[in-house]
Tab-separated table of N, CA, C and O in Angstrom:
chain	number	residue	atom	x	y	z
Y	141	UNK	N	0.842	-1.191	0.000
Y	141	UNK	CA	0.000	0.000	0.000
Y	141	UNK	C	0.884	1.251	0.000
Y	141	UNK	O	1.939	1.264	0.606
Y	142	UNK	N	0.397	2.233	-0.644
Y	142	UNK	CA	1.186	3.461	-0.683
Y	142	UNK	C	0.940	4.278	0.581
Y	142	UNK	O	-0.077	4.127	1.264
Y	143	UNK	N	1.872	5.138	0.884
Y	143	UNK	CA	1.755	5.977	2.070
Y	143	UNK	C	0.589	6.947	1.967
Y	143	UNK	O	-0.041	7.276	2.970
Y	144	UNK	N	0.279	7.380	0.760
Y	144	UNK	CA	-0.848	8.288	0.562
Y	144	UNK	C	-2.149	7.597	0.928
Y	144	UNK	O	-3.008	8.179	1.589
Y	145	UNK	N	-2.307	6.357	0.513
Y	145	UNK	CA	-3.508	5.583	0.819
Y	145	UNK	C	-3.655	5.381	2.325
Y	145	UNK	O	-4.735	5.561	2.887
Y	146	UNK	N	-2.567	5.035	2.988
Y	146	UNK	CA	-2.596	4.832	4.441
Y	146	UNK	C	-2.917	6.143	5.147
Y	146	UNK	O	-3.709	6.175	6.096
Y	147	UNK	N	-2.329	7.218	4.679
Y	147	UNK	CA	-2.600	8.528	5.272
Y	147	UNK	C	-4.072	8.906	5.109
Y	147	UNK	O	-4.697	9.419	6.033
Y	148	UNK	N	-4.636	8.632	3.926
Y	148	UNK	CA	-6.056	8.909	3.691
Y	148	UNK	C	-6.946	8.071	4.598
Y	148	UNK	O	-7.960	8.555	5.111
Y	149	UNK	N	-6.584	6.815	4.804
Y	149	UNK	CA	-7.355	5.950	5.706
Y	149	UNK	C	-7.330	6.483	7.135
Y	149	UNK	O	-8.361	6.500	7.820
Y	150	UNK	N	-6.168	6.904	7.581
Y	150	UNK	CA	-6.057	7.446	8.935
Y	150	UNK	C	-6.839	8.741	9.076
Y	150	UNK	O	-7.494	8.967	10.098
Y	151	UNK	N	-6.804	9.581	8.057
Y	151	UNK	CA	-7.560	10.832	8.087
Y	151	UNK	C	-9.059	10.568	8.149
Y	151	UNK	O	-9.779	11.220	8.907
Y	152	UNK	N	-9.532	9.613	7.370
Y	152	UNK	CA	-10.966	9.305	7.385
Y	152	UNK	C	-11.372	8.679	8.713
Y	152	UNK	O	-12.467	8.944	9.223
Y	153	UNK	N	-10.497	7.876	9.298
Y	153	UNK	CA	-10.779	7.283	10.606
Y	153	UNK	C	-10.861	8.371	11.675
Y	153	UNK	O	-11.767	8.357	12.520
Y	154	UNK	N	-9.945	9.312	11.647
Y	154	UNK	CA	-9.959	10.420	12.603
Y	154	UNK	C	-11.213	11.275	12.440
Y	154	UNK	O	-11.819	11.698	13.429
Y	155	UNK	N	-11.613	11.514	11.203
Y	155	UNK	CA	-12.819	12.305	10.950
Y	155	UNK	C	-14.060	11.587	11.472
Y	155	UNK	O	-14.953	12.219	12.049
Y	156	UNK	N	-14.109	10.274	11.302
Y	156	UNK	CA	-15.247	9.499	11.797
Y	156	UNK	C	-15.299	9.529	13.321
Y	156	UNK	O	-16.376	9.695	13.908
Y	157	UNK	N	-14.150	9.388	13.971
Y	157	UNK	CA	-14.116	9.438	15.437
Y	157	UNK	C	-14.563	10.807	15.946
Y	157	UNK	O	-15.299	10.901	16.928
Y	158	UNK	N	-14.136	11.848	15.274
Y	158	UNK	CA	-14.513	13.198	15.670
Y	158	UNK	C	-16.020	13.404	15.501
Y	158	UNK	O	-16.671	14.010	16.350
Y	159	UNK	N	-16.575	12.896	14.418
Y	159	UNK	CA	-18.017	13.026	14.173
Y	159	UNK	C	-18.822	12.265	15.224
Y	159	UNK	O	-19.815	12.779	15.757
Y	160	UNK	N	-18.404	11.055	15.546
Y	160	UNK	CA	-19.104	10.255	16.557
Y	160	UNK	C	-19.043	10.947	17.911
Y	160	UNK	O	-20.052	11.019	18.634
Y	161	UNK	N	-17.892	11.486	18.246
Y	161	UNK	CA	-17.761	12.216	19.506
Y	161	UNK	C	-18.693	13.426	19.527
Y	161	UNK	O	-19.339	13.708	20.542
Y	162	UNK	N	-18.794	14.120	18.411
Y	162	UNK	CA	-19.701	15.268	18.318
Y	162	UNK	C	-21.153	14.865	18.516
Y	162	UNK	O	-21.904	15.531	19.240
Y	163	UNK	N	-21.566	13.763	17.876
Y	163	UNK	CA	-22.938	13.286	18.048
Y	163	UNK	C	-23.206	12.875	19.497
Y	163	UNK	O	-24.259	13.171	20.052
Y	164	UNK	N	-22.240	12.190	20.089
Y	164	UNK	CA	-22.406	11.760	21.488
Y	164	UNK	C	-22.550	12.962	22.414
Y	164	UNK	O	-23.420	12.985	23.289
Y	165	UNK	N	-21.712	13.953	22.227
Y	165	UNK	CA	-21.750	15.148	23.069
Y	165	UNK	C	-23.069	15.880	22.910
Y	165	UNK	O	-23.704	16.269	23.895
Y	166	UNK	N	-23.491	16.071	21.662
Y	166	UNK	CA	-24.754	16.770	21.419
Y	166	UNK	C	-25.933	16.014	22.016
Y	166	UNK	O	-26.862	16.618	22.553
Y	167	UNK	N	-25.911	14.673	21.921
Y	167	UNK	CA	-27.003	13.885	22.495
Y	167	UNK	C	-27.021	14.004	24.011
Y	167	UNK	O	-28.086	14.166	24.621
Y	168	UNK	N	-25.853	13.934	24.631
Y	168	UNK	CA	-25.789	14.045	26.087
Y	168	UNK	C	-26.305	15.399	26.564
Y	168	UNK	O	-27.019	15.482	27.561
Y	169	UNK	N	-25.974	16.459	25.849
Y	169	UNK	CA	-26.458	17.790	26.211
Y	169	UNK	C	-27.974	17.859	26.034
Y	169	UNK	O	-28.688	18.382	26.902
Y	170	UNK	N	-28.472	17.325	24.933
Y	170	UNK	CA	-29.918	17.341	24.682
Y	170	UNK	C	-30.671	16.534	25.737
Y	170	UNK	O	-31.735	16.950	26.201
Y	171	UNK	N	-30.118	15.406	26.143
Y	171	UNK	CA	-30.762	14.602	27.181
Y	171	UNK	C	-30.723	15.313	28.530
Y	171	UNK	O	-31.687	15.261	29.288
Y	172	UNK	N	-29.626	15.986	28.808
Y	172	UNK	CA	-29.482	16.684	30.089
Y	172	UNK	C	-30.446	17.857	30.198
Y	172	UNK	O	-30.959	18.146	31.280
Y	173	UNK	N	-30.709	18.515	29.070
Y	173	UNK	CA	-31.617	19.653	29.094
Y	173	UNK	C	-33.069	19.254	28.870
Y	173	UNK	O	-33.970	20.075	29.024
Y	174	UNK	N	-33.287	17.989	28.493
Y	174	UNK	CA	-34.645	17.514	28.260
Y	174	UNK	C	-35.230	17.990	26.946
Y	174	UNK	O	-36.448	18.004	26.772
Y	175	UNK	N	-34.390	18.366	26.001
Y	175	UNK	CA	-34.835	18.880	24.708
Y	175	UNK	C	-35.086	17.717	23.753
Y	175	UNK	O	-34.186	17.248	23.060
Y	176	UNK	N	-36.317	17.234	23.708
Y	176	UNK	CA	-36.665	16.074	22.883
Y	176	UNK	C	-36.478	16.345	21.393
Y	176	UNK	O	-36.076	15.455	20.643
Y	177	UNK	N	-36.763	17.569	20.964
Y	177	UNK	CA	-36.578	17.913	19.555
Y	177	UNK	C	-35.112	17.795	19.156
Y	177	UNK	O	-34.788	17.255	18.094
Y	178	UNK	N	-34.227	18.277	20.004
Y	178	UNK	CA	-32.800	18.188	19.706
Y	178	UNK	C	-32.326	16.736	19.743
Y	178	UNK	O	-31.459	16.353	18.958
Y	179	UNK	N	-32.878	15.925	20.637
Y	179	UNK	CA	-32.520	14.501	20.673
Y	179	UNK	C	-32.860	13.864	19.334
Y	179	UNK	O	-32.051	13.140	18.742
Y	180	UNK	N	-34.059	14.143	18.834
Y	180	UNK	CA	-34.471	13.575	17.545
Y	180	UNK	C	-33.622	14.113	16.404
Y	180	UNK	O	-33.277	13.387	15.467
Y	181	UNK	N	-33.258	15.375	16.472
Y	181	UNK	CA	-32.427	15.987	15.433
Y	181	UNK	C	-31.045	15.332	15.397
Y	181	UNK	O	-30.534	14.997	14.324
Y	182	UNK	N	-30.456	15.129	16.559
Y	182	UNK	CA	-29.126	14.507	16.620
Y	182	UNK	C	-29.195	13.079	16.092
Y	182	UNK	O	-28.336	12.656	15.306
Y	183	UNK	N	-30.222	12.337	16.478
Y	183	UNK	CA	-30.360	10.957	16.008
Y	183	UNK	C	-30.559	10.906	14.491
Y	183	UNK	O	-30.010	10.028	13.816
Y	184	UNK	N	-31.329	11.854	13.947
Y	184	UNK	CA	-31.545	11.885	12.499
Y	184	UNK	C	-30.249	12.199	11.760
Y	184	UNK	O	-29.924	11.550	10.756
Y	185	UNK	N	-29.507	13.181	12.256
Y	185	UNK	CA	-28.229	13.517	11.624
Y	185	UNK	C	-27.238	12.356	11.728
Y	185	UNK	O	-26.485	12.085	10.796
Y	186	UNK	N	-27.250	11.672	12.863
Y	186	UNK	CA	-26.361	10.518	13.044
Y	186	UNK	C	-26.741	9.385	12.091
Y	186	UNK	O	-25.870	8.705	11.550
Y	187	UNK	N	-28.033	9.192	11.881
Y	187	UNK	CA	-28.483	8.145	10.958
Y	187	UNK	C	-28.021	8.440	9.532
Y	187	UNK	O	-27.559	7.543	8.820
Y	188	UNK	N	-28.126	9.691	9.124
Y	188	UNK	CA	-27.662	10.074	7.788
Y	188	UNK	C	-26.158	9.879	7.684
Y	188	UNK	O	-25.655	9.344	6.695
Y	189	UNK	N	-25.433	10.285	8.710
Y	189	UNK	CA	-23.972	10.118	8.708
Y	189	UNK	C	-23.606	8.636	8.613
Y	189	UNK	O	-22.704	8.252	7.873
Y	190	UNK	N	-24.329	7.802	9.364
Y	190	UNK	CA	-24.054	6.366	9.356
Y	190	UNK	C	-24.308	5.774	7.968
Y	190	UNK	O	-23.558	4.909	7.510
Y	191	UNK	N	-25.362	6.214	7.307
Y	191	UNK	CA	-25.660	5.715	5.961
Y	191	UNK	C	-24.601	6.144	4.952
Y	191	UNK	O	-24.259	5.384	4.051
Y	192	UNK	N	-24.081	7.340	5.108
Y	192	UNK	CA	-23.102	7.854	4.159
Y	192	UNK	C	-21.673	7.415	4.452
Y	192	UNK	O	-20.789	7.586	3.615
Y	193	UNK	N	-21.449	6.866	5.633
Y	193	UNK	CA	-20.102	6.466	6.026
Y	193	UNK	C	-20.107	4.977	6.384
Y	193	UNK	O	-20.417	4.608	7.511
Y	194	UNK	N	-19.805	4.129	5.430
Y	194	UNK	CA	-19.826	2.688	5.681
Y	194	UNK	C	-18.860	2.287	6.797
Y	194	UNK	O	-17.754	2.813	6.903
Y	195	UNK	N	-19.300	1.393	7.638
Y	195	UNK	CA	-18.459	0.876	8.710
Y	195	UNK	C	-18.512	1.657	10.005
Y	195	UNK	O	-17.923	1.243	10.998
Y	196	UNK	N	-19.212	2.777	10.019
Y	196	UNK	CA	-19.312	3.590	11.232
Y	196	UNK	C	-20.645	3.292	11.904
Y	196	UNK	O	-21.695	3.376	11.286
Y	197	UNK	N	-20.596	2.912	13.178
Y	197	UNK	CA	-21.796	2.573	13.937
Y	197	UNK	C	-22.069	3.667	14.964
Y	197	UNK	O	-21.589	3.607	16.084
Y	198	UNK	N	-22.824	4.672	14.568
Y	198	UNK	CA	-23.121	5.794	15.450
Y	198	UNK	C	-24.368	5.524	16.275
Y	198	UNK	O	-24.395	5.752	17.480
Y	199	UNK	N	-25.404	5.014	15.638
Y	199	UNK	CA	-26.692	4.845	16.320
Y	199	UNK	C	-26.614	3.860	17.484
Y	199	UNK	O	-27.299	4.045	18.493
Y	200	UNK	N	-25.776	2.839	17.355
Y	200	UNK	CA	-25.615	1.883	18.458
Y	200	UNK	C	-25.072	2.586	19.702
Y	200	UNK	O	-25.516	2.337	20.822
Y	201	UNK	N	-24.107	3.466	19.494
Y	201	UNK	CA	-23.535	4.201	20.630
Y	201	UNK	C	-24.564	5.170	21.230
Y	201	UNK	O	-24.648	5.314	22.446
Y	202	UNK	N	-25.331	5.812	20.365
Y	202	UNK	CA	-26.341	6.745	20.862
Y	202	UNK	C	-27.448	6.008	21.622
Y	202	UNK	O	-27.960	6.513	22.615
Y	203	UNK	N	-27.798	4.811	21.147
Y	203	UNK	CA	-28.789	4.000	21.858
Y	203	UNK	C	-28.290	3.636	23.258
Y	203	UNK	O	-29.055	3.668	24.226
Y	204	UNK	N	-27.005	3.300	23.363
Y	204	UNK	CA	-26.442	2.954	24.668
Y	204	UNK	C	-26.466	4.152	25.608
Y	204	UNK	O	-26.746	4.000	26.806
Y	205	UNK	N	-26.199	5.328	25.096
Y	205	UNK	CA	-26.224	6.537	25.937
Y	205	UNK	C	-27.639	6.810	26.399
Y	205	UNK	O	-27.876	7.130	27.564
Y	206	UNK	N	-28.588	6.676	25.484
Y	206	UNK	CA	-29.982	6.965	25.843
Y	206	UNK	C	-30.527	5.939	26.822
Y	206	UNK	O	-31.343	6.279	27.675
Y	207	UNK	N	-30.074	4.703	26.739
Y	207	UNK	CA	-30.554	3.660	27.632
Y	207	UNK	C	-30.001	3.814	29.053
Y	207	UNK	O	-30.628	3.372	30.012
Y	208	UNK	N	-28.863	4.470	29.158
Y	208	UNK	CA	-28.217	4.605	30.480
Y	208	UNK	C	-28.929	5.613	31.366
Y	208	UNK	O	-29.742	6.351	31.080
């Protein structure tokens, strides 16, 4: 594999981790404030992100946060 390909893979992995962290943070804030509309908005955006980014499991993590 070329170094460019490996670098691109690492960049995409970092971007996915950052996005998941953002969704988790936004969901936790929405749950803490009791803002049901924002909870639904975050889940919808996470679902779209999950569909567009193969291999990323965002909704499972959000379900675990909501269940806790």
